[in-house]
CSV table of C-alpha atoms in Angstrom, one decimal:
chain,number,residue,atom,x,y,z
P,197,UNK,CA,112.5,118.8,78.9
P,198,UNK,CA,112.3,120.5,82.2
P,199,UNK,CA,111.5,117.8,83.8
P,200,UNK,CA,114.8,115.8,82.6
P,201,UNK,CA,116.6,119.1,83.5
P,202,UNK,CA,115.4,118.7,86.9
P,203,UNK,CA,115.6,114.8,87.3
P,204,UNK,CA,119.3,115.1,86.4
P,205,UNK,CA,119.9,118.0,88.7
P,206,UNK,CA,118.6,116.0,91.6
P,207,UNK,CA,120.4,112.8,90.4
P,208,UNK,CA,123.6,114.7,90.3
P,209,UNK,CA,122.5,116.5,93.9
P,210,UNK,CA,122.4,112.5,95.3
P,211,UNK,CA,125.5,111.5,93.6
P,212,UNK,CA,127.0,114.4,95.1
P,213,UNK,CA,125.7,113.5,98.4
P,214,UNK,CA,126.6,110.3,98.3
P,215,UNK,CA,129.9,110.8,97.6
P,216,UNK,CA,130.6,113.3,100.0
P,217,UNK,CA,129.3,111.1,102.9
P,218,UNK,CA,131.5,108.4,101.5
P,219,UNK,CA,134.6,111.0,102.3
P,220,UNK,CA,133.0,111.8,105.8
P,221,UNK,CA,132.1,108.2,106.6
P,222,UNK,CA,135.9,107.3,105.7
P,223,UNK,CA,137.4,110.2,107.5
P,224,UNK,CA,135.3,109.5,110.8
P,225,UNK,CA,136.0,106.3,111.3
P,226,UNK,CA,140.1,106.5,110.1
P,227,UNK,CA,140.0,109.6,112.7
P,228,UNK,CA,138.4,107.2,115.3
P,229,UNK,CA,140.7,104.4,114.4
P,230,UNK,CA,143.0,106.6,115.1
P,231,UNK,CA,142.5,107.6,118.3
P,232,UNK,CA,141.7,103.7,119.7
P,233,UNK,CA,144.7,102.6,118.2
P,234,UNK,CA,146.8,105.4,120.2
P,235,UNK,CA,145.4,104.0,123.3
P,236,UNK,CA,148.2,102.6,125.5
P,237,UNK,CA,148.1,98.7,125.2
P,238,UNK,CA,148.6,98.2,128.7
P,239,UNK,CA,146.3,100.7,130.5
P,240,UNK,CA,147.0,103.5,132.8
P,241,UNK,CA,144.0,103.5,135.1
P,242,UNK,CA,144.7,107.2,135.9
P,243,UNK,CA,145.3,108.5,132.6
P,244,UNK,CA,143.7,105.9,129.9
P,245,UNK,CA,139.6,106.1,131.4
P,246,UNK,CA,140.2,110.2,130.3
P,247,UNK,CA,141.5,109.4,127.0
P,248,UNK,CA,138.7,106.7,126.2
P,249,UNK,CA,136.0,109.2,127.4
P,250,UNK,CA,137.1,111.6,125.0
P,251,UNK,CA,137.2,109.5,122.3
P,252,UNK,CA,133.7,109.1,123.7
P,253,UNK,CA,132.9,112.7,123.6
P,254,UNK,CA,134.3,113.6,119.8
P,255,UNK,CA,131.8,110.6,118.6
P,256,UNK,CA,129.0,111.9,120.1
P,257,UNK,CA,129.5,115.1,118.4
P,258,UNK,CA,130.0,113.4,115.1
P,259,UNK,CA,127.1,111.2,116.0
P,260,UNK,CA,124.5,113.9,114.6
P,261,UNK,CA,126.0,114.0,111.3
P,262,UNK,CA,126.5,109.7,111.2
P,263,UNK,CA,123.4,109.5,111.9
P,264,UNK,CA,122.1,110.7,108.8
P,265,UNK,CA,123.1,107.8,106.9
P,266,UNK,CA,124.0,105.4,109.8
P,267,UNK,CA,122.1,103.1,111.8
P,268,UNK,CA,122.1,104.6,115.2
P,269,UNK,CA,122.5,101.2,116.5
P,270,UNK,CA,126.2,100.8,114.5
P,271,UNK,CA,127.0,104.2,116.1
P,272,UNK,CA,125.1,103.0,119.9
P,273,UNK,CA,127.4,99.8,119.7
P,274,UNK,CA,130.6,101.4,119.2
P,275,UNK,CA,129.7,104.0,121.7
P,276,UNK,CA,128.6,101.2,124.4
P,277,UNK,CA,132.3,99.2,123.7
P,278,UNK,CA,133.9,102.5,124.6
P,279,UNK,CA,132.0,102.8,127.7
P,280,UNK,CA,133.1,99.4,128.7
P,281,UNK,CA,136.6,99.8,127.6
P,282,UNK,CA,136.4,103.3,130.2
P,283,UNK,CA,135.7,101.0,133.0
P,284,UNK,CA,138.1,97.8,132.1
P,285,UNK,CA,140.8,100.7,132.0
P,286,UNK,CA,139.7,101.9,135.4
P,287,UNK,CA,139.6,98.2,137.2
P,288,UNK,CA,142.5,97.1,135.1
P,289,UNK,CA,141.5,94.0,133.7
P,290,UNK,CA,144.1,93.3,131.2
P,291,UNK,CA,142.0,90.6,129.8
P,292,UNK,CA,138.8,92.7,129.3
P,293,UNK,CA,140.6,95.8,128.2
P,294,UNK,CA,142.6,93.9,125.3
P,295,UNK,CA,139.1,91.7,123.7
P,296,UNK,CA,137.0,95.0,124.2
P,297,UNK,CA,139.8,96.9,122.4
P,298,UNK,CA,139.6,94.4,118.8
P,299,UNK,CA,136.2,94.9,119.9
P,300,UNK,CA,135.5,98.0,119.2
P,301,UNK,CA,138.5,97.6,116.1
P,302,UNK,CA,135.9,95.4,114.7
P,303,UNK,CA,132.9,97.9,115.2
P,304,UNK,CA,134.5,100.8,113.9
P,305,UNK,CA,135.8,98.6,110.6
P,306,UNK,CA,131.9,97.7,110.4
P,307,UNK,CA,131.1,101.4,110.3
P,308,UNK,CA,133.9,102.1,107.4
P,309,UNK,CA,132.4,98.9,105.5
P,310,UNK,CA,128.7,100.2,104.5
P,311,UNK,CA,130.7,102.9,102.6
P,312,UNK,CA,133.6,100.9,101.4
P,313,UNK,CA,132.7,99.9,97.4
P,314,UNK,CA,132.9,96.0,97.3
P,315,UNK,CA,132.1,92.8,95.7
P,316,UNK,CA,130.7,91.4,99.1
P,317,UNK,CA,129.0,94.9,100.1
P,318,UNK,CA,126.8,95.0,96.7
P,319,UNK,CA,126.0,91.5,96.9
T,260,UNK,CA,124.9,105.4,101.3
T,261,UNK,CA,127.2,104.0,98.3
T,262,UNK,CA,126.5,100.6,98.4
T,263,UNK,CA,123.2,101.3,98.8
T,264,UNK,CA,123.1,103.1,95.4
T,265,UNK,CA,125.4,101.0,93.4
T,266,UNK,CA,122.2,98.0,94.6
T,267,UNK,CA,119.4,100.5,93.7
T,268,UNK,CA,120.9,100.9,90.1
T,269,UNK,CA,121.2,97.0,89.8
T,270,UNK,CA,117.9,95.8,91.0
T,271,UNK,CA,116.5,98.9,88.7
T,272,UNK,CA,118.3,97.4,85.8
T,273,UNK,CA,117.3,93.8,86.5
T,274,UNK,CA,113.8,94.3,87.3
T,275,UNK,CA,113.4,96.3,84.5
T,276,UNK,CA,115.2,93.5,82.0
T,277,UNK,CA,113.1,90.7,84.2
T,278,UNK,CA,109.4,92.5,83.4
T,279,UNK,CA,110.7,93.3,79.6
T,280,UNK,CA,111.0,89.4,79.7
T,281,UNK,CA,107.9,88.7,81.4
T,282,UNK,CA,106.0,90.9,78.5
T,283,UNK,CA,103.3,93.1,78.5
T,284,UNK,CA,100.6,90.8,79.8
T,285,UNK,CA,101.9,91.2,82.7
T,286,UNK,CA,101.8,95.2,82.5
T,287,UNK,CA,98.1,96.3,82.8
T,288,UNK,CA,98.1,100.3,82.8
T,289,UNK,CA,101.8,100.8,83.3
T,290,UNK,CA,104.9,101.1,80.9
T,291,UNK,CA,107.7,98.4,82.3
T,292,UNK,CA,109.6,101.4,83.5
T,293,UNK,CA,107.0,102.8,85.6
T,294,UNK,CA,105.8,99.7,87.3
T,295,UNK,CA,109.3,98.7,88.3
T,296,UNK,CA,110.0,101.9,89.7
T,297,UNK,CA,106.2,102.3,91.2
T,298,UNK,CA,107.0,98.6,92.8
T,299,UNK,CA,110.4,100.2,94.2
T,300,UNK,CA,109.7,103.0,95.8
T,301,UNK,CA,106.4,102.3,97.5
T,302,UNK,CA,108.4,99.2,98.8
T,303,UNK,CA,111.3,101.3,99.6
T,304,UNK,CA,109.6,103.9,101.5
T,305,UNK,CA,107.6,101.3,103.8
T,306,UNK,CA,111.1,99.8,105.1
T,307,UNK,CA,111.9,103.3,107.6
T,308,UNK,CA,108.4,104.1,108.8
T,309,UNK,CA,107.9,100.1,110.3
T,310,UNK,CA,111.9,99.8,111.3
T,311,UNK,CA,113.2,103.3,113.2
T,312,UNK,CA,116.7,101.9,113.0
T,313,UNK,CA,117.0,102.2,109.6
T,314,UNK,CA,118.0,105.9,108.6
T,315,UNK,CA,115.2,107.5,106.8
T,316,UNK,CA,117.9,108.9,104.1
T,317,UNK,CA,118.7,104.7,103.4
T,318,UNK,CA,115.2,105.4,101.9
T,319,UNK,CA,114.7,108.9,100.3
T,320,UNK,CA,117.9,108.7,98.8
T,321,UNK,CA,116.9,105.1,96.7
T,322,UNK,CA,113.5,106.9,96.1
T,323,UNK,CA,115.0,110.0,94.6
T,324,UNK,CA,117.6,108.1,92.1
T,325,UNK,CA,114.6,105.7,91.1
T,326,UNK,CA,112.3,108.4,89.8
T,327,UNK,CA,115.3,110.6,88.5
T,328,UNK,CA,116.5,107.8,86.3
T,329,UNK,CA,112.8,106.9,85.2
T,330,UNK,CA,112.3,110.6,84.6
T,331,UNK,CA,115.4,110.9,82.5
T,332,UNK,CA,115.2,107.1,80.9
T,333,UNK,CA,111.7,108.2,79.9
T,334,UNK,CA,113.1,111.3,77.9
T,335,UNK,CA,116.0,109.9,76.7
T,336,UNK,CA,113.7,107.2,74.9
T,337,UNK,CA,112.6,109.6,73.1
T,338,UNK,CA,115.7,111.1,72.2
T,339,UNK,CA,117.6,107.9,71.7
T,340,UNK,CA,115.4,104.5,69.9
T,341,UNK,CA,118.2,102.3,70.8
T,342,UNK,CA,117.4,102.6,74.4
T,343,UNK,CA,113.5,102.1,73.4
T,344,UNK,CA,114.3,99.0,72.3
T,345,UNK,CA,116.3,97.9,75.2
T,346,UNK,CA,114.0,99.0,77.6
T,347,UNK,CA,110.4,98.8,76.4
T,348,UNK,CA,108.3,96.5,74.9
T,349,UNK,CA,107.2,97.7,70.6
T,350,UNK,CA,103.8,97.1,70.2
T,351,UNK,CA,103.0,94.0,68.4
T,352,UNK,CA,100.0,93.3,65.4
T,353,UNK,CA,97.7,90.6,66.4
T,354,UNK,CA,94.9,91.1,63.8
T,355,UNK,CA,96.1,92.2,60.4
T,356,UNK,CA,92.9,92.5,57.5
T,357,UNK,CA,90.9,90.6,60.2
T,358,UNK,CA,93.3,87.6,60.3
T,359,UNK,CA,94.7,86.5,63.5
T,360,UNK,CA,98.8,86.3,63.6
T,361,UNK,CA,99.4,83.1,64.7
T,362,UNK,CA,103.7,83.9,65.3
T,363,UNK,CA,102.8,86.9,66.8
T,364,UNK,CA,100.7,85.7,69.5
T,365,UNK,CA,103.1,83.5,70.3
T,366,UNK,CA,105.9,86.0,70.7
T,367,UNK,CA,103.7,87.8,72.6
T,368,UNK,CA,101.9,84.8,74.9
T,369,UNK,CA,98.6,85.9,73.9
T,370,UNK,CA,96.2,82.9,73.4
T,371,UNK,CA,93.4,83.4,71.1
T,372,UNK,CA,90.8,82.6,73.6
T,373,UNK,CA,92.5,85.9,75.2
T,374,UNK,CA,92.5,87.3,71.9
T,375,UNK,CA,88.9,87.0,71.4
T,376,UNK,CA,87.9,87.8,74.7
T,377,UNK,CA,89.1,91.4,74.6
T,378,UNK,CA,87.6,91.8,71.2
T,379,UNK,CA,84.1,90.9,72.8
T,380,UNK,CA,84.7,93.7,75.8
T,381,UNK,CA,85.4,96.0,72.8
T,382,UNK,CA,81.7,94.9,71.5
T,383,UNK,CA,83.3,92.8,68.5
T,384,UNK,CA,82.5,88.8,68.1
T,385,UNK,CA,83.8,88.3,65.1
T,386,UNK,CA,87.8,88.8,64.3
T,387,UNK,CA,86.9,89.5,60.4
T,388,UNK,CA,85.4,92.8,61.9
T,389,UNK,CA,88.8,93.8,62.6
T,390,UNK,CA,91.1,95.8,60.6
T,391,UNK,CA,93.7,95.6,63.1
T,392,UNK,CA,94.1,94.3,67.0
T,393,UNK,CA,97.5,96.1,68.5
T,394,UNK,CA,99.0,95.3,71.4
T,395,UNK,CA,100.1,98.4,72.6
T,396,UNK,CA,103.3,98.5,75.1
T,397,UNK,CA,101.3,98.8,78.3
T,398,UNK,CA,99.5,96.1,78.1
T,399,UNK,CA,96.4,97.0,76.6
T,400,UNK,CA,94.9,95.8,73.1
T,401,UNK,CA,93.9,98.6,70.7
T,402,UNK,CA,91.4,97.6,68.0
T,403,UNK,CA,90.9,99.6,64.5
T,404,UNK,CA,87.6,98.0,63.1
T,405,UNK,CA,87.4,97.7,59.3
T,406,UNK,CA,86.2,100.6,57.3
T,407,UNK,CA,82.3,99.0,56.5
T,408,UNK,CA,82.4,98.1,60.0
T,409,UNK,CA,82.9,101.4,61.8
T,410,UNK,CA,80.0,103.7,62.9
T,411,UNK,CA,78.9,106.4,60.3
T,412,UNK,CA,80.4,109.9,60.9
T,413,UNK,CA,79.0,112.9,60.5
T,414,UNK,CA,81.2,114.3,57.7
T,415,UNK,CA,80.4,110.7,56.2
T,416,UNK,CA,76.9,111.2,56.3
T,417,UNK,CA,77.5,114.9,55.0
T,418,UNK,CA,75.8,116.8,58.4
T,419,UNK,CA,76.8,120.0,60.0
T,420,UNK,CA,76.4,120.1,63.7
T,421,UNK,CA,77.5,123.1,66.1
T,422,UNK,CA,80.8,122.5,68.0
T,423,UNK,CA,80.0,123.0,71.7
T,424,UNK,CA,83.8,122.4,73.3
T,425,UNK,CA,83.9,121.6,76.4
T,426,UNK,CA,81.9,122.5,79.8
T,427,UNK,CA,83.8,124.6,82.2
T,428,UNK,CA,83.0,124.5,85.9
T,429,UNK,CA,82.2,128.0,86.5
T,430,UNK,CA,80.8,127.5,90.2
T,431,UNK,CA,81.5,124.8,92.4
T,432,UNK,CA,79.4,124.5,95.5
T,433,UNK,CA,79.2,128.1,95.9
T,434,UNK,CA,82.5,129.1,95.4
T,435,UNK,CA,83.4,130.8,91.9
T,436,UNK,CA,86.5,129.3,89.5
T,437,UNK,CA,87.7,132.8,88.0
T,438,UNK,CA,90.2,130.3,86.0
T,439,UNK,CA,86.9,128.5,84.9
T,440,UNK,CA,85.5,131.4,83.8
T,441,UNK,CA,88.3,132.8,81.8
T,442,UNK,CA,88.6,129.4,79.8
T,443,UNK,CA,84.8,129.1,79.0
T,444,UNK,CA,85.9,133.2,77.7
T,445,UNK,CA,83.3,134.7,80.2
T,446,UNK,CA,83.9,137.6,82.7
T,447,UNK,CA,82.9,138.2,86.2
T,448,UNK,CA,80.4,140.9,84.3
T,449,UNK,CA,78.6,138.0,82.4
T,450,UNK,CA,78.6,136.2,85.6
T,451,UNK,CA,76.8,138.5,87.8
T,452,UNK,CA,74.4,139.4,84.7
T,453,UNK,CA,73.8,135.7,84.2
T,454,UNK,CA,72.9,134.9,88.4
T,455,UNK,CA,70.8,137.6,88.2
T,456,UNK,CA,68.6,136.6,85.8
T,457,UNK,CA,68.2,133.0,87.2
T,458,UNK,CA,67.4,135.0,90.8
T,459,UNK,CA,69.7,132.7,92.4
T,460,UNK,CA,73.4,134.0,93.9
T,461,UNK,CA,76.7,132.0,93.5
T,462,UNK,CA,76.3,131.1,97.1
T,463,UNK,CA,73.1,128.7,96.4
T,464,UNK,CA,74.8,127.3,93.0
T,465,UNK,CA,76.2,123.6,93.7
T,466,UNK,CA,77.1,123.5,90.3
T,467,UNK,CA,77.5,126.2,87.2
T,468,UNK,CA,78.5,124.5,83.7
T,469,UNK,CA,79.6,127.0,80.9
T,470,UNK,CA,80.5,125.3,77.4
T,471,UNK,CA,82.3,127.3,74.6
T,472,UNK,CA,79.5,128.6,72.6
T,473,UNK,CA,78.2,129.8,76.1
T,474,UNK,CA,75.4,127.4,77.1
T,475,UNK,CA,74.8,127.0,80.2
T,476,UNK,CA,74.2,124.2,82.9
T,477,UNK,CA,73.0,125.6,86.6
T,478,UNK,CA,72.6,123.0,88.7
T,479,UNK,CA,71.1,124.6,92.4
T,480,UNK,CA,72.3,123.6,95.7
T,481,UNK,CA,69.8,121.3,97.6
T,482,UNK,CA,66.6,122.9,98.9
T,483,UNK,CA,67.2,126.5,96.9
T,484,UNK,CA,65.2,127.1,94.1
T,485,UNK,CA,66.6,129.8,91.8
């Protein structure tokens, strides 16, 4: 019996857990969202390289805590399109700037996704 | 993390229903939920010590659910039949009054050359001999020999022997087991008294055996002579 006691206190610790970095998973990446999507569409080489690089800076803080249930290469990947996004704002290739912005749109959805409960996910 | 455990719980389920299917040959020692979640987990926990991109909590948290639910799927078969029946195998009569059942043995895949073969490693040749040949849910066949075909028992035979229990390991390679010693209902005391008159101390003892009734079993270590 104390055994069951236990087994479903550590189930319930997992659900828990689960579920709560299912929030912080969501949150992260809505809060990252966010912040790319309030990036000027045409860049201001002055002020748009310091914006991107602390975008860069908040996910490297949150980095620790992703880390723990994502890959470090989803987080690496996300981190590297910012870096090149930083220096396409700096140049000012328009071109660049625009397809590394859906870019990184696309890595951070892929970050959301793991945690997102669907059909296609499960399977 | 979610997805992840919303797939743990399916293939769980699945593999669980698949070796239900698959019966209990298949089993050997286990019960089907113990295999599938033995399978699991030591396949689980491989996947993060080869590949260092995957997070190590993709594993322990799979690992944790799987022997929380067999754990809790374990006691709640007790509690609950209807869950023993969905999830593990009842054991099935092969021999009844030394008669093999045919339907059963089919249910149950077991050919009679199979049949027969783990009746000979249980010393038995012929099926007559056998009251009844289970098999039991983890694979294994139990066989209850006929009444004129079982050994004599003491009581039968109307004898009185002495019940010796069990032999306690009182010294183990030198080194004393005051647990031990309390079981085989001995003190240190008796211990001391006991080394002293075999001239030996608890140092040179590889091995000291104490039963119940208090015989004893001193086995020196190599080279001493008590």
């Amino acid at each position: 019996m104390k055994g069951c006691i236990l087994a479903a206190a550590i189930l319930l610790v997992v659900l828990g857990g689960v579920i709560f970095n299912a929030f912080f998973i969501r949150h992260t990446t809505n809060q990252l969202m966010a912040w790319v999507e309030a990036l000027p569409a045409i860049p201001d080489p002055k002020e748009t390289p310091r914006d991107i690089a602390t975008i860069r800076e908040r996910l490297e803080k949150k980095a620790i805590f992703l880390g723990i249930t994502v890959a470090y290469a989803a987080i690496d990947r996300v981190s590297e399109a910012l870096i090149s996004l930083e220096s396409f704002a700096k140049t000012g290739d328009q071109r660049q700037y625009d397809v590394t912005r859906a870019l990184l749109v696309d890595l951070i959805e892929e970050l959301a996704r793991t945690e997102k409960i669907t059909v296609d996910n499960i399977l | 993390m979610i997805t992840i455990l919303i797939r743990t719980l399916i293939i769980y389920v699945s593999l669980i229903m698949i070796m239900r299917f698959m019966g209990k040959r298949q089993l050997g020692e286990l019960e089907i939920s113990d295999l599938v979640t033995t399978l699991l987990v030591s396949e689980i926990a491989s996947l993060p010590l080869t590949n260092t991109d995957i997070p190590l909590s993709h594993a322990i948290m799979p690992i944790l659910v799987l022997t929380s639910l067999e754990v809790l799927l374990s006691g709640a078969q007790i509690k609950i039949p209807l869950l023993k029946n969905l999830f593990a195998i009842r054991p099935a009569i092969l021999i009844r009054h030394g008669v093999p059942d045919r339907a059963v043995m089919r249910s149950v895949r077991v050919s009679s050359e199979e049949l027969l073969s783990q009746l000979r490693q249980k010393d038995i040749t012929d099926p007559d001999e056998v009251e009844y040949a289970i098999l039991e849910p983890n694979g294994q066949i139990s066989v209850v020999k006929k009444a004129q075909e079982q050994s004599p028992t003491l009581t039968q035979l109307d004898m009185k022997t002495q019940e010796r229990g069990m032999m306690h390991m009182v010294i183990c390679d030198g080194k004393i087991n005051p647990r031990n010693l309390s079981l085989a209902g001995k003190d240190q005391r008796w211990l001391e008294a006991y080394l002293l008159t075999k001239r030996t101390r608890a140092e040179d003892v590889f091995l000291l055996l104490v039963d119940d009734s208090g015989q004893t079993r001193l086995y020196p270590k190599e080279g001493v002579t008590p």
